[in-house]
Short mmCIF file of C-alpha atoms and ligand atoms in Angstrom, two decimals:
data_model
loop_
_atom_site.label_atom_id
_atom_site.label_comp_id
_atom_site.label_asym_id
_atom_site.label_seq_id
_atom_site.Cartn_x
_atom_site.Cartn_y
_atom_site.Cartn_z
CA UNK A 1 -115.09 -12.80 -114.67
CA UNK A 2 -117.08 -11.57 -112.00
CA UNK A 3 -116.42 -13.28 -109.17
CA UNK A 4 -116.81 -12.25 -105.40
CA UNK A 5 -115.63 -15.33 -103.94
CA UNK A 6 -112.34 -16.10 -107.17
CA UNK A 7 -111.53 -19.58 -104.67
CA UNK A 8 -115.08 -20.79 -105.28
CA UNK A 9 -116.33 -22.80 -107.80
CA UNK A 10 -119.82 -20.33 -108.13
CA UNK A 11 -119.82 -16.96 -109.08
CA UNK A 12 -121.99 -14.53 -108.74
CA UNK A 13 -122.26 -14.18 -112.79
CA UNK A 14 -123.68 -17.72 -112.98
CA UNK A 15 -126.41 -17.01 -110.03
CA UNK A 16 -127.24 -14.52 -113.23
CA UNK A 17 -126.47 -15.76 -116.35
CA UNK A 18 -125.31 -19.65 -116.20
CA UNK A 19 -128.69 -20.93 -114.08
CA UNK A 20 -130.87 -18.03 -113.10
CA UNK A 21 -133.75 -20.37 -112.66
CA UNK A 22 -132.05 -22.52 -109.87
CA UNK A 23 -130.18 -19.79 -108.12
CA UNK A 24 -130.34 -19.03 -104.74
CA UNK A 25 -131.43 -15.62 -106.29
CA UNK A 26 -135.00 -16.82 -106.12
CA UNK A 27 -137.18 -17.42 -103.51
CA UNK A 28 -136.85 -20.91 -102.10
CA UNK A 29 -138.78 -23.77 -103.81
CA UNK A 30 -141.34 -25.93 -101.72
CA UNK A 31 -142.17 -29.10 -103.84
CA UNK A 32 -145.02 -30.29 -103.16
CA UNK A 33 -145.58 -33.90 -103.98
CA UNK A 34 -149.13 -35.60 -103.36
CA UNK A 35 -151.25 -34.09 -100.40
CA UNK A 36 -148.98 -34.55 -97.36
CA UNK A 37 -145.47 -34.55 -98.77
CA UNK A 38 -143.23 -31.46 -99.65
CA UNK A 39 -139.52 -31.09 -99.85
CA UNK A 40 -137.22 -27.73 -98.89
CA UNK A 41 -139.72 -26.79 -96.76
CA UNK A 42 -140.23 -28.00 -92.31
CA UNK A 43 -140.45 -32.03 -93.94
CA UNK A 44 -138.01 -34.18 -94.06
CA UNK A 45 -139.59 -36.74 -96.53
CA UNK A 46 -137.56 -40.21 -96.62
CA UNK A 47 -137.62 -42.03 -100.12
CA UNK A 48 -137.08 -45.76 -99.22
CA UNK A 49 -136.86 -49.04 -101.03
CA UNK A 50 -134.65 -51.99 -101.92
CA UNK A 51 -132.36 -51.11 -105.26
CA UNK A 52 -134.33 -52.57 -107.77
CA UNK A 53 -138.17 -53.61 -107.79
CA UNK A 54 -136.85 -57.27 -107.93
CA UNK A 55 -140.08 -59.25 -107.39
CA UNK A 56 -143.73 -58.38 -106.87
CA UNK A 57 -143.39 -60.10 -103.66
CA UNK A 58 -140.63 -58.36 -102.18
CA UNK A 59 -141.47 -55.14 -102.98
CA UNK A 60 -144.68 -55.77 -101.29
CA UNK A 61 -142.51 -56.59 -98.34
CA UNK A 62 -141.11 -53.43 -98.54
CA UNK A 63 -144.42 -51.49 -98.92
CA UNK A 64 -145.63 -52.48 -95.64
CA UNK A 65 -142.82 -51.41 -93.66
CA UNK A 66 -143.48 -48.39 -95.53
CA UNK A 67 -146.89 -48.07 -94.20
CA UNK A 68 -145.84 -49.45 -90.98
CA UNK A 69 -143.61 -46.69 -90.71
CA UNK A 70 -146.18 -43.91 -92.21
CA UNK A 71 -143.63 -43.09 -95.01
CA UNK A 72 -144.91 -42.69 -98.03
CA UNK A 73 -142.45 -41.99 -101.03
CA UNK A 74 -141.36 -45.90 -102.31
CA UNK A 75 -138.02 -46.46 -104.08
CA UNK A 76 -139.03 -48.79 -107.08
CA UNK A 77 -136.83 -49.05 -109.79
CA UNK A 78 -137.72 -51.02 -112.66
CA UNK A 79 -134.58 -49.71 -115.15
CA UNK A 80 -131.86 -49.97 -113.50
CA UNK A 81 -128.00 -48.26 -114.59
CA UNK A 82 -125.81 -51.23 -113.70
CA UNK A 83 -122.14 -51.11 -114.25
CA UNK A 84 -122.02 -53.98 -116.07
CA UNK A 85 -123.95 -55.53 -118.46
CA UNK A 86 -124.48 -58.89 -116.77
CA UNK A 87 -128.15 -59.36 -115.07
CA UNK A 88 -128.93 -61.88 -112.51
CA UNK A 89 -131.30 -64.71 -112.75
CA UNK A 90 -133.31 -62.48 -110.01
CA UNK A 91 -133.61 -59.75 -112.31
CA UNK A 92 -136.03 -61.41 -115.04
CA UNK A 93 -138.94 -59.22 -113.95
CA UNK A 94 -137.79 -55.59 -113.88
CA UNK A 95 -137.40 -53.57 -117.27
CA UNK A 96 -140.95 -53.15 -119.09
CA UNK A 97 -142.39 -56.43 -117.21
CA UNK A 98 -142.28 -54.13 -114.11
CA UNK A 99 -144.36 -51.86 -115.17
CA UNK A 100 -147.27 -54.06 -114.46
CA UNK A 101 -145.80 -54.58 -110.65
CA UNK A 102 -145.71 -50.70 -110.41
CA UNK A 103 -150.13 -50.65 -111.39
CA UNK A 104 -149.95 -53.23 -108.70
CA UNK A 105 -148.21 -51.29 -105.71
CA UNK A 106 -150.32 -48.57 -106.48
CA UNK A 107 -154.04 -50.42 -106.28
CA UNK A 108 -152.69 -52.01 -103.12
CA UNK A 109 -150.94 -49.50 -101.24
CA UNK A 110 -151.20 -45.64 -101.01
CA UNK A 111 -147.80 -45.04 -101.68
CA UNK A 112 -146.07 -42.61 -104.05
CA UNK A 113 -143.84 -43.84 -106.43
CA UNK A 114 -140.09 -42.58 -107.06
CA UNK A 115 -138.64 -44.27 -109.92
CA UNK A 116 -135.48 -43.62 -112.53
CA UNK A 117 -135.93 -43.17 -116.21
CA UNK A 118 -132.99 -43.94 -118.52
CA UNK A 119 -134.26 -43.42 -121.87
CA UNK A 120 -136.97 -40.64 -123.39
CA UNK A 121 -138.49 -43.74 -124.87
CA UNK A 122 -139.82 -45.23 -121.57
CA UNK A 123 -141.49 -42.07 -120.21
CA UNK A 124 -144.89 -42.48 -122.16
CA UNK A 125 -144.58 -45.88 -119.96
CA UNK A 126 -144.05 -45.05 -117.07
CA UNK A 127 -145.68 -42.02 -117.31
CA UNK A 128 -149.07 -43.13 -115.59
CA UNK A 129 -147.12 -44.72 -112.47
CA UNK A 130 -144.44 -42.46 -111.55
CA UNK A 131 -145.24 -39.43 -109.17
CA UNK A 132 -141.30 -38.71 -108.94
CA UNK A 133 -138.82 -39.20 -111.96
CA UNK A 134 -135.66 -40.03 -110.83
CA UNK A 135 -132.39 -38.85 -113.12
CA UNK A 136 -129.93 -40.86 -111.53
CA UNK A 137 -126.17 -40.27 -111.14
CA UNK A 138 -125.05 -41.05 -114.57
CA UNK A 139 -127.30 -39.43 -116.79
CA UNK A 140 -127.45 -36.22 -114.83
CA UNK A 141 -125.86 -34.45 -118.00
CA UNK A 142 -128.06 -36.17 -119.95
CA UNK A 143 -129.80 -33.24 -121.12
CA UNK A 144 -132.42 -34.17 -123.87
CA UNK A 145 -133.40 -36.97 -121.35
CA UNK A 146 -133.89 -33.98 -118.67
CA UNK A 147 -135.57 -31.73 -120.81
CA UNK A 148 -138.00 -34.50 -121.83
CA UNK A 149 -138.90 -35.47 -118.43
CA UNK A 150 -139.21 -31.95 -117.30
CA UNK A 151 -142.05 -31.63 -120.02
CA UNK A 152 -144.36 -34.01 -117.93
CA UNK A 153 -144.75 -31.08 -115.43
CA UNK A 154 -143.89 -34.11 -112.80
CA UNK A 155 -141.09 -33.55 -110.11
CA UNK A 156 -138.13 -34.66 -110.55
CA UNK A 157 -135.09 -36.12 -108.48
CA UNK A 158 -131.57 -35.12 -110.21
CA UNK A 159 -128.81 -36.88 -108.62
CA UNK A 160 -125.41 -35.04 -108.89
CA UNK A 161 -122.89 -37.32 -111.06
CA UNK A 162 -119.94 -38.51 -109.14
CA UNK A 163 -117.66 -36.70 -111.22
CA UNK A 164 -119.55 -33.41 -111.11
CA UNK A 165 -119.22 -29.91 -109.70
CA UNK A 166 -121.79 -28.32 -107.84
CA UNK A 167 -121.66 -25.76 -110.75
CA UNK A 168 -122.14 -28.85 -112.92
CA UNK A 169 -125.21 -30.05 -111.22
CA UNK A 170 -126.67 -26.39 -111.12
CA UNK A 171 -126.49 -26.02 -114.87
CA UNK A 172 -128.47 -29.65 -115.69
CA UNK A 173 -131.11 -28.41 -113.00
CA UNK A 174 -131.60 -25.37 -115.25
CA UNK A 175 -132.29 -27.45 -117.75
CA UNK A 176 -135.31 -28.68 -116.38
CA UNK A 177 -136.58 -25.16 -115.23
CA UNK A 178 -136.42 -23.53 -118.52
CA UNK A 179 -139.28 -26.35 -119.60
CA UNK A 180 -140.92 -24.47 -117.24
CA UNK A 181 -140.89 -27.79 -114.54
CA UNK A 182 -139.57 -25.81 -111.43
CA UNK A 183 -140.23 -28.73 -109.26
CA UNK A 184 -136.64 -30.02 -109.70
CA UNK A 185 -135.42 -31.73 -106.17
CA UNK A 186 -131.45 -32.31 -106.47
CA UNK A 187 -129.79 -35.61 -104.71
CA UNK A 188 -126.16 -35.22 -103.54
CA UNK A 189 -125.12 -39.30 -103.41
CA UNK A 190 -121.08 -39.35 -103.02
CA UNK A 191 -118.39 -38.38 -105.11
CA UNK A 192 -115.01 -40.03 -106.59
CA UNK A 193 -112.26 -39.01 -105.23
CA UNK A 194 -108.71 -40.28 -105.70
CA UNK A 195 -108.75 -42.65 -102.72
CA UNK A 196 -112.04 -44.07 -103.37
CA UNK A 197 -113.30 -46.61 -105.66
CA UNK A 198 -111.74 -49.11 -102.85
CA UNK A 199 -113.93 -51.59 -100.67
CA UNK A 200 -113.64 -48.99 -97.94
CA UNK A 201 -114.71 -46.10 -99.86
CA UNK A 202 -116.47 -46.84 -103.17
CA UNK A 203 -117.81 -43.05 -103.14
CA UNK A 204 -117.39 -40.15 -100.28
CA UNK A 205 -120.34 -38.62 -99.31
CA UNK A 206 -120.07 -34.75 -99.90
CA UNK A 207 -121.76 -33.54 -97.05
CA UNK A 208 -120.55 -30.31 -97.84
CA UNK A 209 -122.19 -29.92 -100.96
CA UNK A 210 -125.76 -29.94 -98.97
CA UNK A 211 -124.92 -26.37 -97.77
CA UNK A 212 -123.39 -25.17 -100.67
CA UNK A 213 -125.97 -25.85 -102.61
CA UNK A 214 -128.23 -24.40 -100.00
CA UNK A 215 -126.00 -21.26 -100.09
CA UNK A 216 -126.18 -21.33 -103.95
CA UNK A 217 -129.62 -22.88 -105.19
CA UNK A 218 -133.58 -21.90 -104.71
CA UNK A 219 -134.26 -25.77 -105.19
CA UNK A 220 -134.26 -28.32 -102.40
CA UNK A 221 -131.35 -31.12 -101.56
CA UNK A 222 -131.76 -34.22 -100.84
CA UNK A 223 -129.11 -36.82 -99.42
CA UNK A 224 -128.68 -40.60 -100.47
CA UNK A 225 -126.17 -41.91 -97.84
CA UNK A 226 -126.85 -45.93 -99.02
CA UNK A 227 -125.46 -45.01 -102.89
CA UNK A 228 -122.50 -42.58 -101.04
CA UNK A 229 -120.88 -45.60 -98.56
CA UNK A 230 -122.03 -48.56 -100.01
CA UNK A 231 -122.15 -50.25 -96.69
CA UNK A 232 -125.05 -50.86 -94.77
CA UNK A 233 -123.08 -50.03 -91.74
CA UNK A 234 -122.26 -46.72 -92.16
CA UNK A 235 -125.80 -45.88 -93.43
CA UNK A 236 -127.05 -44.46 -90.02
CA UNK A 237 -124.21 -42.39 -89.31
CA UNK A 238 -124.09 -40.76 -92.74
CA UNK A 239 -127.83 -40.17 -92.28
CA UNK A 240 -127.88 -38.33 -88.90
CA UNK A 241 -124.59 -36.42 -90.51
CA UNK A 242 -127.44 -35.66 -93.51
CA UNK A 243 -129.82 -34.54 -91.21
CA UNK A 244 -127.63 -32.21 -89.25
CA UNK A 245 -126.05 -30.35 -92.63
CA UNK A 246 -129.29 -29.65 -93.38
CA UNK A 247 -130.98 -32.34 -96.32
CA UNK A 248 -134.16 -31.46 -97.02
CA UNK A 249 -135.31 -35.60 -97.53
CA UNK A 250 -133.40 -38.61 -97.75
CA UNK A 251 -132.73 -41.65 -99.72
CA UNK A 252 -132.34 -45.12 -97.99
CA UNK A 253 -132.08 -48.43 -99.19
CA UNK A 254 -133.36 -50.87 -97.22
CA UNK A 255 -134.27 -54.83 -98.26
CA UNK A 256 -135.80 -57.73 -96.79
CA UNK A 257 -133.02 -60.02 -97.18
CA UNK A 258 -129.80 -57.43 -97.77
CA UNK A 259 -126.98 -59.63 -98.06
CA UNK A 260 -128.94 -61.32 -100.97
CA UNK A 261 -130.21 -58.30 -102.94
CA UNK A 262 -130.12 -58.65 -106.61
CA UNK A 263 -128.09 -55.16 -106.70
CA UNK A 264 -126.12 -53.86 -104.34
CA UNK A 265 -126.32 -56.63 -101.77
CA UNK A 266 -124.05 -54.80 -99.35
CA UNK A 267 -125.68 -51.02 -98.84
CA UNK A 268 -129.41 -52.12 -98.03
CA UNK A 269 -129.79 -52.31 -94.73
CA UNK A 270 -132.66 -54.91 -92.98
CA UNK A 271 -136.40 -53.91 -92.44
CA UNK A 272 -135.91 -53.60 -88.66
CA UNK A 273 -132.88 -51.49 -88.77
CA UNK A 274 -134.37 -49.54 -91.60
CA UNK A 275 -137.45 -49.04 -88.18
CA UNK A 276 -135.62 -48.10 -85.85
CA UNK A 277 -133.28 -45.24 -88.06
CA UNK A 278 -136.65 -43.64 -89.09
CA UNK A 279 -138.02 -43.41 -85.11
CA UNK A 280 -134.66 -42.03 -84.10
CA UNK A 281 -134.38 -40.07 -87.43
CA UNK A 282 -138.22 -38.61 -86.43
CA UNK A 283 -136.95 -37.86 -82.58
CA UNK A 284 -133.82 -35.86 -83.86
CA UNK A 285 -135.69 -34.18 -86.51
CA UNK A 286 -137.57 -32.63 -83.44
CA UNK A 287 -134.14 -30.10 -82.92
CA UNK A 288 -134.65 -28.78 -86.27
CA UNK A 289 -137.75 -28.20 -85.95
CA UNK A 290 -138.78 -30.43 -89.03
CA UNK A 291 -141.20 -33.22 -89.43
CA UNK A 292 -139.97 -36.78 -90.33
CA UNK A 293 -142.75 -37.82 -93.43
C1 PEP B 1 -130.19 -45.50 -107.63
O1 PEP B 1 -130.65 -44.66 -106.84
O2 PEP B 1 -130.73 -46.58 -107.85
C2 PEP B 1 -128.92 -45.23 -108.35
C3 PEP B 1 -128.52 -45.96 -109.37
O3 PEP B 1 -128.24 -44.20 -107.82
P1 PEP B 1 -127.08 -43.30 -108.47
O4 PEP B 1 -127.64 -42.80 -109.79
O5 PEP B 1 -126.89 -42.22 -107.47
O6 PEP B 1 -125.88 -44.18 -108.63
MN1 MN B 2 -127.63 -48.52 -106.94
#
């Protein structure tokens, strides 16, 4: 094989062959999503939201700190990938019944919203509602899904599976770009590693892979330090880290009422914590010469 750098996991024959689309070989992507948000370009956009849509009401909640903060891309799952198949009483409204929450948010609020599709069958649905399709973690080698999704022309967030190479992530990308959708925005999230999977470390947060994939990829990266730690506390910290490898937007949960989330209860972090992270994250952003949006 061709390969400049044999200890690395890229060579320059896939930049060529394996995922010319996405290679760094190409002039770098700006996504541009609505009128005043873009990704790999000088904004920072933050995507931000509890896990799951949960209640009309809530999410609400969570729209006007959204607006209080002038952020603009809302989190709002309706289908949600849970480990197990066990739903809480508190989850009775997402799934198809949230659909009609999502028309709601977006007569109320001038928000965009980011939202994950798990089956081909529910993107006629959603469709209508979603500005951003999110391919979460464990269908990111899903690749009919992908290639279905990509032929809505809408952007897309891929999240890198825990389990997957860089190399990996490149090649489902590609997948997208060949149905001519080049406005593919890839999520690094955490990885498994031997040691994790415990209550201090359910995933590590790669924050290599954000300039590797820089050094390797035309299409931006994104970090989601709330899915990486899975602690509220560590949420800042792996932010600013975020920030300073160079993410191109971020993902962070935040919630009303954390500790009693329907999903997730312990990554969200609280609506005024969630405040003051995006003023500090909009000061620091100031260094890099990029705009917090
Ligand atoms: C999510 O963002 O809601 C999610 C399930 O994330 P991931 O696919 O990264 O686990
Ligand atoms: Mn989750």
């Amino acid at each position: 094989m061709d390969n400049k750098f044999p200890g690395k996991d890229i060579s320059s024959s896939d930049l060529k062959d394996k995922f010319p689309l996405s290679s760094s070989n190409n002039k770098k992507k700006i996504i541009e999503v609505g009128k005043q948000i873009s990704f790999g370009g000088n904004k920072i956009p933050i995507i931000s939201g509890p896990n799951g849509i949960e209640n009309k009401d809530l999410i609400f909640k969570c729209c006007e700190i959204l607006e209080k903060n002038k952020l603009k891309l809302l989190r709002s799952q309706i289908y949600k990938p849970l480990t197990f198949p066990y739903r809480s009483e508190k989850y009775y409204e997402v799934g198809d019944k949230g659909l009609r929450i999502l028309e709601e948010i977006k007569k109320n609020f001038d928000l965009l919203i980011v939202s994950e599709v798990m089956e081909e069958e529910k993107l006629r649905l959603m469709e209508p509602l979603v500005d951003i399709f999110q391919i979460g973690a464990r269908n990111m080698q899903n690749f009919p899904l992908i290639s279905k999704t990509a032929r809505l022309n809408k952007p897309i967030i891929l999240k890198r599976h825990f389990g997957c190479s860089i190399r990996d992530l490149l090649g489902s990308a590609e997948y997208a770009l060949v149905e001519k959708n080049e406005k593919v925005i890839l999520c690094e999230r955490g990885i498994s590693a031997p040691h994790t999977h415990k209550s201090t470390s359910r995933f590590m947060l790669d924050i290599q892979a954000i300039p590797a994939i820089k050094e390797n990829s035309c299409l931006p990266i994104i970090s989601d330090p709330s899915h990486a730690c899975f602690w509220h506390g560590w949420v800042e910290s792996l932010t600013l880290g975020s920030l300073a490898a160079g993410a191109e937007g971020l993902m962070i949960e935040f919630h009303p009422d954390p500790r009693n989330a329907a999903v997730d209860p312990l990554q969200a972090i609280n609506f005024e914590e969630f405040t003051k992270l995006v003023k500090k994250l909009r000061e620091i952003s100031k260094i890099f010469n990029k705009e917090i949006v």
